[in-house]
Coordinates of C-alpha atoms and ligand atoms in Angstrom, one line a residue:
M221 CA -189.4 91.0 94.0
C222 CA -187.0 89.2 96.5
G223 CA -184.3 86.3 95.6
I224 CA -184.5 83.0 96.6
V225 CA -181.8 80.2 96.5
A226 CA -181.9 76.5 97.7
A227 CA -179.6 73.6 97.4
A228 CA -179.8 69.9 98.0
A229 CA -176.2 68.4 98.0
R230 CA -173.7 66.0 99.5
R231 CA -171.5 69.2 100.4
E232 CA -171.8 71.9 103.0
V233 CA -173.9 74.4 101.0
S234 CA -173.6 77.9 103.0
E235 CA -171.2 79.4 100.7
I236 CA -173.1 78.3 97.6
L237 CA -176.4 80.2 98.9
L238 CA -174.8 83.3 100.2
E239 CA -172.9 83.4 96.6
G240 CA -176.2 83.0 95.0
L241 CA -177.9 85.9 97.4
R242 CA -174.8 88.1 96.2
R243 CA -175.9 87.4 92.6
L244 CA -179.5 88.1 93.4
E245 CA -179.4 91.0 95.4
Y246 CA -180.7 93.2 92.3
R247 CA -184.1 91.8 93.5
G248 CA -184.1 93.5 96.9
Y249 CA -181.7 94.3 99.7
D250 CA -183.7 95.4 102.6
S251 CA -182.8 92.1 104.6
A252 CA -181.4 88.6 103.9
G253 CA -181.6 85.1 105.8
M254 CA -180.7 81.5 105.4
A255 CA -181.6 78.1 106.7
L256 CA -179.7 75.0 106.8
I257 CA -180.3 71.5 108.2
D258 CA -177.1 70.3 109.9
N259 CA -175.8 66.9 110.9
E260 CA -178.0 66.4 113.7
R261 CA -181.0 67.1 111.4
N262 CA -181.8 70.5 113.3
L263 CA -182.5 73.8 111.4
Q264 CA -180.0 76.3 111.7
L265 CA -180.7 79.9 111.1
H266 CA -179.6 83.3 110.3
K267 CA -181.7 86.4 109.6
Q268 CA -180.6 90.2 109.4
Q269 CA -181.8 93.4 108.3
G270 CA -179.9 95.0 105.5
K271 CA -177.8 93.9 102.9
V272 CA -176.5 90.2 102.1
S273 CA -173.2 91.9 103.3
E274 CA -174.9 91.8 107.1
L275 CA -176.0 88.2 106.6
E276 CA -172.2 87.4 105.6
K277 CA -171.3 89.0 108.8
A278 CA -173.1 87.0 111.0
Q279 CA -172.3 83.7 109.3
R280 CA -168.5 84.8 109.6
L281 CA -169.1 85.2 113.5
Q282 CA -171.3 82.2 114.0
P283 CA -171.4 80.1 111.1
V284 CA -174.6 77.9 110.0
L285 CA -173.7 74.6 108.0
G286 CA -175.4 72.0 106.2
C287 CA -176.1 70.2 102.9
T288 CA -179.5 71.2 102.5
G289 CA -180.6 74.8 102.6
V290 CA -182.6 77.7 101.8
A291 CA -181.7 81.4 101.6
H292 CA -183.5 84.8 100.8
T293 CA -182.9 88.5 100.0
R294 CA -186.0 90.5 100.6
W295 CA -187.6 93.4 99.1
A296 CA -190.6 94.1 101.6
T297 CA -194.1 94.0 100.8
H298 CA -196.0 92.9 103.8
G299 CA -194.3 93.9 107.1
E300 CA -191.5 96.5 107.5
P301 CA -187.7 95.5 106.4
S302 CA -186.7 93.9 109.7
G303 CA -184.9 90.5 111.2
V304 CA -188.1 89.1 112.1
N305 CA -189.6 89.6 108.7
A306 CA -186.8 88.4 107.0
H307 CA -187.0 85.0 105.5
P308 CA -186.7 81.7 105.6
H309 CA -189.7 81.8 108.4
I310 CA -189.8 78.9 110.2
S311 CA -193.0 76.5 111.6
G312 CA -192.6 74.0 114.5
Q313 CA -188.9 74.1 114.6
R314 CA -189.1 71.8 111.3
V315 CA -189.9 73.6 108.2
A316 CA -188.3 76.5 107.0
L317 CA -189.6 78.5 103.6
V318 CA -188.5 81.3 101.6
H319 CA -191.0 83.0 99.2
N320 CA -190.8 85.7 96.2
G321 CA -194.2 87.1 95.4
I322 CA -197.6 88.2 97.3
I323 CA -200.1 85.8 99.1
E324 CA -203.6 87.8 98.2
N325 CA -205.8 85.8 100.6
H326 CA -203.1 85.9 103.5
E327 CA -205.5 87.2 106.1
A328 CA -208.1 84.3 105.5
L329 CA -205.5 81.9 106.0
R330 CA -203.9 83.3 109.2
R331 CA -207.2 83.3 110.5
E332 CA -207.6 79.9 109.8
L333 CA -204.2 79.1 111.2
L334 CA -204.7 81.0 114.3
D335 CA -207.8 79.1 114.9
Q336 CA -205.8 75.8 114.7
G337 CA -203.2 77.0 117.2
Y338 CA -200.5 78.3 115.0
E339 CA -198.7 81.3 116.2
F340 CA -197.2 84.0 114.2
A341 CA -194.1 85.6 114.7
S342 CA -193.9 88.3 111.6
G343 CA -196.0 90.8 110.0
T344 CA -195.5 89.0 106.6
D345 CA -197.7 87.2 104.3
T346 CA -195.2 84.5 103.7
E347 CA -195.9 83.2 107.2
V348 CA -199.1 81.6 106.4
V349 CA -197.1 79.4 104.0
V350 CA -195.2 78.1 106.3
H351 CA -197.4 77.1 108.8
L352 CA -199.7 75.5 106.0
L353 CA -196.8 73.3 104.8
H354 CA -196.1 72.5 108.3
R355 CA -199.7 71.4 108.9
E356 CA -199.4 69.2 105.8
L357 CA -196.2 67.6 106.6
A358 CA -197.3 66.9 110.2
A359 CA -200.6 65.0 108.6
G360 CA -198.0 62.5 107.3
K361 CA -198.0 63.8 103.5
N362 CA -194.6 63.8 101.7
M363 CA -192.9 66.9 100.6
L364 CA -194.4 66.8 97.2
Q365 CA -197.9 66.1 98.4
A366 CA -197.7 68.8 101.3
M367 CA -196.6 71.4 98.9
Q368 CA -199.4 70.4 96.2
S369 CA -201.9 71.0 99.0
T370 CA -200.4 74.1 99.9
A371 CA -200.3 75.8 96.8
R372 CA -203.9 74.8 96.3
V373 CA -205.0 77.2 98.7
L374 CA -202.7 80.0 97.9
E375 CA -204.1 83.0 95.7
G376 CA -201.3 85.3 94.5
A377 CA -198.0 84.9 93.1
Y378 CA -194.9 83.1 94.3
A379 CA -191.9 81.1 93.9
L380 CA -191.5 79.2 97.2
A381 CA -188.6 76.9 98.4
A382 CA -188.8 74.9 101.6
I383 CA -187.1 72.3 103.8
D384 CA -187.9 70.1 106.4
T385 CA -185.9 68.6 109.0
E386 CA -187.8 65.1 108.5
H387 CA -186.9 65.0 105.0
P388 CA -183.2 66.2 105.6
D389 CA -182.0 66.0 101.9
Q390 CA -184.8 67.3 100.2
V391 CA -185.9 70.5 99.1
V392 CA -189.4 71.2 97.8
A393 CA -190.2 74.1 95.7
A394 CA -193.5 75.9 93.7
R395 CA -193.7 78.7 91.0
Q396 CA -196.8 80.6 90.0
G397 CA -196.2 84.3 89.0
S398 CA -192.7 84.4 90.3
P399 CA -189.5 83.2 88.1
L400 CA -188.1 79.7 89.4
V401 CA -185.3 78.1 87.7
V402 CA -183.5 74.4 88.7
G403 CA -180.1 74.1 88.5
V404 CA -179.0 70.6 87.5
G405 CA -175.9 69.2 88.9
I406 CA -173.8 66.0 89.3
G407 CA -175.2 64.4 92.3
E408 CA -176.7 67.8 93.6
N409 CA -179.3 69.9 92.8
F410 CA -180.5 73.8 93.1
L411 CA -183.2 76.2 93.0
A412 CA -182.9 79.9 92.2
S413 CA -185.0 83.2 90.9
D414 CA -182.4 83.5 88.3
Q415 CA -180.0 81.1 86.9
L416 CA -177.4 83.7 87.3
A417 CA -177.5 83.0 91.0
L418 CA -176.3 79.4 90.3
R419 CA -173.8 79.7 87.3
Q420 CA -171.1 78.9 90.0
V421 CA -172.2 75.2 90.3
T422 CA -174.2 74.4 86.8
D423 CA -174.6 75.6 83.5
R424 CA -177.3 72.9 83.2
F425 CA -181.1 74.7 83.9
I426 CA -184.5 73.5 83.8
F427 CA -187.1 76.7 83.6
L428 CA -190.0 75.7 85.7
E429 CA -193.7 76.6 84.3
E430 CA -196.3 78.2 85.8
G431 CA -197.9 75.9 88.2
D432 CA -194.9 73.5 88.4
I433 CA -194.1 72.0 91.8
V434 CA -190.5 70.4 92.0
L435 CA -188.9 68.4 94.4
I436 CA -184.9 68.1 94.5
S437 CA -182.2 66.2 96.7
P438 CA -179.1 65.2 95.6
A439 CA -180.1 62.1 93.7
E440 CA -183.4 63.3 92.3
L441 CA -185.3 65.6 90.6
Q442 CA -189.0 65.4 90.3
V443 CA -191.4 67.8 88.4
V444 CA -195.5 67.8 88.4
D445 CA -197.7 70.3 86.6
R446 CA -200.3 72.0 88.1
H447 CA -202.5 69.2 87.7
G448 CA -200.3 67.1 89.9
E449 CA -199.1 65.2 86.6
P450 CA -195.3 64.3 86.6
V451 CA -193.8 66.2 83.6
E452 CA -190.4 66.4 82.1
R453 CA -189.3 70.1 81.6
P454 CA -186.8 70.8 78.9
L455 CA -183.0 71.0 80.0
T456 CA -181.2 74.0 78.8
S457 CA -177.6 74.4 78.8
I458 CA -176.2 77.9 79.2
S459 CA -172.6 77.9 78.3
A460 CA -171.9 81.4 77.6
A461 CA -169.3 82.6 80.3
V462 CA -170.6 84.6 83.6
E463 CA -170.2 88.0 83.1
V464 CA -168.0 88.9 86.2
V465 CA -168.7 92.8 86.8
E466 CA -166.3 94.4 88.8
L467 CA -166.3 98.3 89.7
G468 CA -162.7 98.7 88.6
A469 CA -161.8 102.3 88.9
Y470 CA -165.3 103.7 89.2
D471 CA -166.7 104.8 92.5
H472 CA -170.6 103.3 91.6
Y473 CA -172.1 100.6 89.1
M474 CA -174.2 103.6 87.8
L475 CA -171.2 105.7 87.1
K476 CA -169.4 102.7 85.4
E477 CA -172.7 101.8 83.3
I478 CA -172.9 105.4 82.0
H479 CA -169.7 105.3 80.7
E480 CA -169.9 102.0 79.4
Q481 CA -172.7 103.5 76.9
P482 CA -170.5 104.3 73.7
Q483 CA -169.6 100.6 73.6
A484 CA -173.1 99.2 74.4
L485 CA -174.5 101.6 71.8
A486 CA -172.3 100.5 69.2
A487 CA -172.8 96.7 69.9
T488 CA -176.7 96.9 69.7
F489 CA -176.5 98.6 66.5
A490 CA -173.3 96.6 65.3
Q491 CA -176.2 93.6 65.5
A492 CA -177.4 94.9 62.0
S493 CA -174.4 96.0 60.3
G494 CA -174.5 93.6 57.4
P495 CA -176.7 93.8 54.5
G496 CA -180.2 92.8 54.9
Q497 CA -179.6 92.2 58.6
L498 CA -181.9 94.6 60.1
D499 CA -184.8 92.4 60.1
E500 CA -182.9 89.6 61.5
C501 CA -182.2 91.2 64.8
F502 CA -185.7 91.2 65.7
G503 CA -185.7 87.2 65.2
A504 CA -186.3 84.5 62.7
G505 CA -189.7 85.5 60.6
A506 CA -189.4 89.1 61.9
A507 CA -189.4 90.3 58.1
E508 CA -192.8 88.4 57.4
V509 CA -194.4 90.1 60.3
F510 CA -193.4 93.5 59.6
D511 CA -194.8 93.1 56.2
R512 CA -198.2 92.8 58.0
V513 CA -197.7 95.3 60.8
Q514 CA -200.3 98.4 60.4
G515 CA -199.6 99.8 64.0
V516 CA -197.4 99.3 67.2
Q517 CA -198.7 98.8 70.7
I518 CA -195.8 99.5 73.2
V519 CA -196.3 98.1 76.8
A520 CA -193.3 98.7 79.5
C521 CA -192.9 99.8 83.2
G522 CA -190.3 102.7 84.3
T523 CA -187.9 103.7 82.4
S524 CA -188.5 101.0 79.8
Y525 CA -191.9 103.1 79.2
H526 CA -190.4 106.3 78.7
A527 CA -188.1 104.4 76.0
G528 CA -191.6 103.5 74.6
M529 CA -192.9 106.9 74.6
V530 CA -189.7 108.2 72.7
A531 CA -190.3 105.5 70.2
R532 CA -194.0 106.9 69.4
Y533 CA -192.5 109.9 68.0
W534 CA -190.0 108.1 66.0
L535 CA -192.6 105.6 64.6
E536 CA -195.4 108.0 63.9
E537 CA -193.0 110.8 62.4
L538 CA -190.7 108.9 60.7
A539 CA -192.2 105.5 60.2
G540 CA -195.7 106.9 59.4
I541 CA -197.0 104.2 61.9
A542 CA -199.7 104.2 64.4
C543 CA -198.4 103.9 68.0
E544 CA -199.8 103.6 71.3
V545 CA -197.7 103.3 74.3
E546 CA -199.2 102.3 77.8
V547 CA -197.4 101.4 81.3
A548 CA -197.9 97.7 81.8
S549 CA -199.7 98.2 85.2
E550 CA -202.4 100.3 83.3
F551 CA -202.8 98.2 80.0
R552 CA -203.5 94.7 81.7
Y553 CA -206.4 95.9 83.6
R554 CA -208.2 97.9 80.9
R555 CA -210.5 96.6 78.5
R556 CA -209.0 97.3 75.2
V557 CA -210.3 97.9 71.6
G558 CA -208.0 96.6 69.3
H559 CA -206.8 97.7 65.8
A560 CA -206.2 95.0 63.3
G561 CA -202.5 94.6 62.3
T562 CA -201.2 95.8 65.3
L563 CA -197.6 94.5 66.6
L564 CA -197.3 94.1 70.4
V565 CA -194.0 95.5 71.7
T566 CA -192.9 95.0 75.2
I567 CA -189.7 96.8 76.7
S568 CA -188.0 95.4 79.5
Q569 CA -184.3 95.4 80.6
S570 CA -184.7 92.5 83.0
G571 CA -187.2 90.6 81.2
E572 CA -189.2 89.9 84.1
T573 CA -190.9 92.8 85.1
A574 CA -194.3 91.0 86.7
D575 CA -196.7 93.8 84.8
T576 CA -194.9 93.6 81.7
L577 CA -195.2 89.8 81.6
A578 CA -198.7 89.8 82.7
A579 CA -199.2 92.2 79.6
L580 CA -197.9 89.8 77.2
R581 CA -199.8 87.1 78.9
D582 CA -203.2 88.7 78.9
A583 CA -202.7 89.7 75.2
R584 CA -206.1 87.9 73.9
Q585 CA -205.4 85.5 71.2
G586 CA -205.6 86.9 67.9
E587 CA -205.3 90.6 69.4
F588 CA -201.8 91.3 68.1
V589 CA -200.3 90.4 64.8
A590 CA -197.2 89.3 66.8
S591 CA -195.1 90.1 70.1
L592 CA -192.0 91.2 70.0
V593 CA -189.9 92.2 73.2
I594 CA -187.1 94.3 73.5
A595 CA -185.0 93.1 76.4
N596 CA -181.5 93.1 77.6
V597 CA -181.6 89.7 79.4
D598 CA -181.5 86.6 77.6
N599 CA -183.5 83.5 78.6
S600 CA -185.6 86.0 80.8
S601 CA -189.4 85.1 81.0
L602 CA -190.3 87.6 78.3
V603 CA -187.8 86.4 75.9
R604 CA -188.7 83.1 76.4
E605 CA -192.2 83.8 76.1
S606 CA -192.3 86.6 73.1
E607 CA -192.5 85.5 69.4
L608 CA -189.9 87.8 68.5
V609 CA -186.8 88.9 70.6
F610 CA -184.6 91.9 70.2
L611 CA -181.5 91.6 72.5
T612 CA -179.9 94.9 73.5
Q613 CA -176.2 94.5 73.9
A614 CA -175.9 96.5 77.2
G615 CA -174.2 94.0 79.2
M616 CA -175.3 93.4 82.6
E617 CA -176.5 96.2 84.3
I618 CA -176.3 96.4 88.1
G619 CA -177.3 100.0 89.1
V620 CA -180.8 100.1 90.2
A621 CA -181.1 103.4 88.0
S622 CA -181.3 102.3 84.3
T623 CA -178.9 103.9 82.0
K624 CA -177.1 101.9 79.5
A625 CA -180.2 99.7 79.3
F626 CA -182.4 102.7 78.4
T627 CA -179.9 104.2 75.8
T628 CA -179.8 100.8 74.1
Q629 CA -183.5 100.3 73.8
L630 CA -183.8 103.6 72.3
V631 CA -181.2 102.3 69.4
A632 CA -183.4 98.9 69.1
L633 CA -186.4 101.2 68.9
L634 CA -185.0 103.3 66.5
M635 CA -183.8 100.0 64.4
L636 CA -187.5 99.0 64.8
T637 CA -188.3 102.4 63.2
L638 CA -186.3 101.8 60.5
A639 CA -187.4 98.5 59.8
L640 CA -191.1 99.4 59.8
G641 CA -190.3 102.7 57.9
R642 CA -188.7 101.1 54.7
R643 CA -191.7 99.1 54.6
R644 CA -194.0 102.3 54.5
G645 CA -192.4 104.9 52.3
M646 CA -189.5 106.0 54.5
T647 CA -186.9 107.5 51.4
P648 CA -183.4 105.7 51.2
Q649 CA -182.1 108.8 51.6
K650 CA -183.9 109.2 55.2
Q651 CA -182.8 105.6 55.7
R652 CA -178.9 106.3 55.2
E653 CA -179.3 109.5 57.3
I654 CA -180.5 107.6 60.4
T655 CA -178.2 104.7 59.7
A656 CA -175.4 107.4 59.7
A657 CA -176.6 108.9 63.0
L658 CA -176.8 105.6 64.8
Q659 CA -173.0 104.8 63.4
A660 CA -172.0 108.4 64.9
L661 CA -173.8 108.2 68.1
P662 CA -171.3 106.2 70.3
D663 CA -168.9 109.4 69.5
Y664 CA -171.5 111.9 70.5
V665 CA -172.3 110.1 73.5
Q666 CA -168.5 109.9 74.3
Q667 CA -168.3 113.9 73.7
T668 CA -171.3 114.4 76.3
L669 CA -169.2 111.9 78.9
V670 CA -166.5 114.6 78.7
L671 CA -168.9 117.0 80.0
D672 CA -168.9 115.5 83.2
T673 CA -167.2 118.2 85.1
A674 CA -169.2 120.9 84.0
I675 CA -172.2 119.0 84.8
E676 CA -171.1 118.3 88.1
S677 CA -170.8 122.0 88.9
L678 CA -174.5 122.6 88.0
S679 CA -175.3 119.7 90.9
D680 CA -174.6 121.9 93.5
A681 CA -177.5 123.7 93.2
F682 CA -179.7 120.8 93.8
I683 CA -178.6 119.7 97.1
P684 CA -180.6 121.9 99.1
R685 CA -183.9 121.7 97.4
H686 CA -186.7 119.2 97.8
H687 CA -188.4 119.9 94.4
A688 CA -187.3 120.3 91.0
L689 CA -189.1 120.7 87.5
F690 CA -188.1 119.0 84.3
L691 CA -189.3 120.3 81.0
G692 CA -189.1 119.3 77.4
R693 CA -191.1 119.6 74.4
G694 CA -192.0 116.9 71.7
I695 CA -189.7 113.9 71.8
Y696 CA -187.8 115.7 74.6
Y697 CA -190.9 115.4 77.1
P698 CA -190.3 111.5 77.7
I699 CA -186.6 112.4 78.1
A700 CA -187.4 115.2 80.4
M701 CA -189.7 112.3 82.3
E702 CA -186.6 110.1 82.4
G703 CA -184.4 113.0 83.7
A704 CA -186.9 113.5 86.4
L705 CA -187.2 109.9 87.1
K706 CA -183.2 109.4 87.5
L707 CA -183.1 112.3 89.8
K708 CA -185.9 111.2 92.3
E709 CA -184.8 107.4 92.3
I710 CA -181.4 108.1 93.4
S711 CA -181.2 111.6 95.3
Y712 CA -184.8 111.3 96.4
I713 CA -185.6 115.0 95.3
H714 CA -189.2 115.1 94.2
A715 CA -188.8 115.8 90.3
E716 CA -191.6 116.0 87.9
A717 CA -191.6 116.6 84.2
Y718 CA -193.8 118.3 82.3
P719 CA -194.4 119.0 78.6
A720 CA -193.3 122.8 78.5
G721 CA -196.3 124.0 77.0
E722 CA -198.7 122.5 80.0
L723 CA -196.7 124.8 82.7
K724 CA -199.4 127.6 82.7
H725 CA -202.0 125.3 83.0
G726 CA -201.1 124.6 86.8
P727 CA -197.3 123.7 87.7
L728 CA -196.1 127.3 87.2
A729 CA -197.9 128.1 90.8
L730 CA -194.9 125.8 92.2
V731 CA -192.4 127.8 90.6
D732 CA -190.5 130.2 92.7
N733 CA -186.7 130.9 93.9
D734 CA -186.6 127.6 95.5
M735 CA -187.8 125.5 92.3
P736 CA -184.7 124.5 90.2
V737 CA -186.0 124.4 86.6
V738 CA -184.1 121.6 84.1
A739 CA -184.8 122.4 80.5
V740 CA -184.1 119.9 77.9
A741 CA -183.8 122.3 74.9
P742 CA -181.7 120.7 72.2
G743 CA -183.0 123.6 69.5
D744 CA -185.4 121.8 67.3
E745 CA -188.1 123.2 65.5
L746 CA -190.0 124.0 69.1
L747 CA -187.2 126.1 70.2
E748 CA -188.8 129.7 70.0
K749 CA -191.9 128.3 71.8
L750 CA -189.6 126.6 74.2
K751 CA -187.7 130.1 74.8
S752 CA -191.0 131.5 75.9
N753 CA -191.8 128.9 78.1
L754 CA -188.5 129.5 79.9
E755 CA -188.9 133.0 80.3
E756 CA -192.3 132.7 82.0
V757 CA -190.5 130.3 84.3
R758 CA -187.3 132.7 85.0
S759 CA -189.6 135.7 85.5
R760 CA -191.1 133.7 88.4
G761 CA -187.7 133.5 89.8
A762 CA -186.7 129.9 89.4
E763 CA -183.0 129.0 88.7
L764 CA -183.1 127.1 85.1
F765 CA -180.8 124.6 83.8
V766 CA -180.6 124.4 80.2
F767 CA -179.3 121.4 78.1
A768 CA -178.9 123.2 74.7
D769 CA -177.3 122.6 71.6
R770 CA -174.1 124.5 71.3
Q771 CA -175.5 126.1 68.5
A772 CA -179.1 127.0 69.6
G773 CA -178.5 130.5 70.5
F774 CA -178.6 130.0 74.2
A775 CA -176.4 132.2 76.5
S776 CA -175.9 131.9 80.3
E777 CA -177.1 134.8 82.3
P778 CA -178.0 135.6 86.1
R779 CA -180.2 132.5 87.2
V780 CA -179.7 130.7 83.8
Q781 CA -177.1 128.3 83.4
I782 CA -176.6 126.7 80.1
L783 CA -175.0 123.3 79.3
P784 CA -173.7 123.5 75.9
M785 CA -174.3 119.9 74.4
P786 CA -172.5 118.6 71.3
H787 CA -174.2 119.6 67.8
C788 CA -175.4 116.3 66.5
P789 CA -178.1 115.0 64.2
E790 CA -181.9 115.5 65.4
V791 CA -182.8 112.0 65.4
I792 CA -180.2 110.9 68.1
K793 CA -180.2 113.9 70.1
P794 CA -183.0 112.3 72.7
I795 CA -180.1 109.8 73.5
V796 CA -177.2 112.2 74.0
Y797 CA -179.0 114.4 76.1
T798 CA -180.5 111.5 78.3
V799 CA -176.6 110.6 78.8
A800 CA -176.1 114.5 80.4
L801 CA -179.2 114.0 82.7
Q802 CA -177.7 110.7 83.9
L803 CA -174.8 112.6 84.8
L804 CA -176.5 115.1 86.8
S805 CA -178.6 113.0 88.8
Y806 CA -175.2 110.9 89.9
H807 CA -173.8 114.0 91.0
V808 CA -176.6 115.3 92.7
A809 CA -177.0 111.8 94.6
L810 CA -173.1 111.6 95.3
Q811 CA -173.2 115.1 96.9
K812 CA -176.2 114.1 98.8
G813 CA -174.5 110.7 99.9
T814 CA -177.5 108.6 99.2
D815 CA -176.5 104.9 98.2
V816 CA -176.5 105.5 94.4
D817 CA -176.4 102.1 93.0
K818 CA -178.9 100.6 95.4
P819 CA -181.4 103.7 96.4
R820 CA -183.8 103.0 99.5
N821 CA -187.1 100.9 99.0
L822 CA -186.3 100.0 95.2
A823 CA -184.9 96.7 93.4
K824 CA -183.6 96.2 90.2
S825 CA -186.2 93.7 89.1
V826 CA -189.6 94.1 89.6
T827 CA -191.4 90.5 89.9
V828 CA -194.4 91.6 91.9
E829 CA -197.4 93.8 90.5
Ligands
LIG987 C1 -185.3 102.9 86.3 O1 -184.4 103.5 86.6 C2 -185.8 101.9 87.1 N1 -185.2 101.2 88.0 C3 -187.1 101.2 86.7 O2 -188.1 102.1 86.6 C4 -187.2 100.4 85.6 O3 -187.0 100.8 84.3 C5 -188.5 99.3 85.7 O4 -189.0 99.0 86.9 C6 -188.7 98.4 84.6 O5 -187.9 97.5 84.7 P1 -187.5 96.6 83.5 O6 -187.0 97.5 81.9 O7 -186.5 95.5 84.0 O8 -188.7 96.1 82.8

């Protein structure tokens, strides 16, 4: 992952770089650094282990200043998080370089460079790139030529930005497989992994394409494509105000985002509030595409994948349309047998997830009727590269654990179910029922948020535990998976989800009085079967935590705690129950004292495969 920012200006840029890093911290936060060229044409460098705030402290103590610079916030791939492995990496005291991505052939390149006398200070894959660039510059090439020769030998994914004291007002950059955008200023230019990092200085952007190499200085901006040909890339103005996301009265972004769900769900569904607007929410041409759709292939990662798994139940049961769901990292490397008329649906909060993006790009010509992305971030790579787009209205999600993005994805997928279902014989009565349920959804979520204290009191039992099981049947199995993912992600308790019927085929061996079991048991048609499964667990001594419809007929008893959930329409229960599970994870993590918004080893946007 990692976030990069660079600037070439006539004013001092260290604060611009730091502000950019703060805005990119969602991409990684295990170490950070920046390098600037000062007035004497010397490189000035700060690198710190830890979050961007550590770099800020170092900068306050001993400022590094300059008008040209590169900066980086890291999510470690090669080499542990440390000051030494933090970027920028330096070569010959003249070149400094930052990198987002993975250089796959770094070992061979390292051997070659060692033979040529280069010395390595870090355990990263990136350091080979800075030495390669130095070698080309030392041979007399200009910045663009040197980066072109360097990029030619790299295998893997990268967004790179570099400065050279011999070219003190220039930054050279390259993009292959990782995002990079140019921010166009007046008498100054910038680069970043995400336009968001630069909204403080400009609203005009050039989104670079794969293989592009770019040179910026205060006065110039040159882009060459993968063949070395000069190209003009379109300039995009983004006028919408930058969302300033404050914590307000909340202790964590995750909690704030959980509480924002009623509004986010309403805003997402409101996009279709007018008559005949349902298809339009998916983009121009959606109606014509949907008329031809015979099946759906959903591809996503993590929480977004769980949204896809929920949607499969809706699409098959309510819309009568075949649906396959697969994690992107598997889908992209599998030899596939396509079915005519299939719509490719990618789901992604960030719109930048590397595997999901690669799956979209790998889709063979003619393999799908069209591609549709359900994303939360406008102008993201998946949004730019998909034919149809549904933008969820979750607003910016800062917490690494996805909450409101997931539930708004589910609203979008239920809207897709309606759009496809009414073409396949879904009765007007059913359509009205689903629409009414979606309208009432924010209210049921609000009623669930009110259960916060009751849910908090359940969390005590999880604190001394190392493991937890989550059970669900049917559509609640993916909801149990999402509940388990949230718990493991922020509390570091090992949690696994199973379809309740699978228990006796192995996992029951794990169950004893040290294993809390969470059951998502809303009281649907599988309730009686689920009750039998829960008895199997209880008789092995496990403590049960059952999230059940208050009318489902469950009562608390020794070692069985019931959390009575609002009685609401069946179709929206997966969304409503998710909110309760989010709160459970939040309270467990809070009590364990973990970093709720920035859990260890993770990043918000996963832009490496
Ligand atoms: C969820 O809590 C995770 N942090 C993670 O699984 C995330 O959903 C996944 O990385 C996919 O991200 P995306 O939705 O931005 O594509």
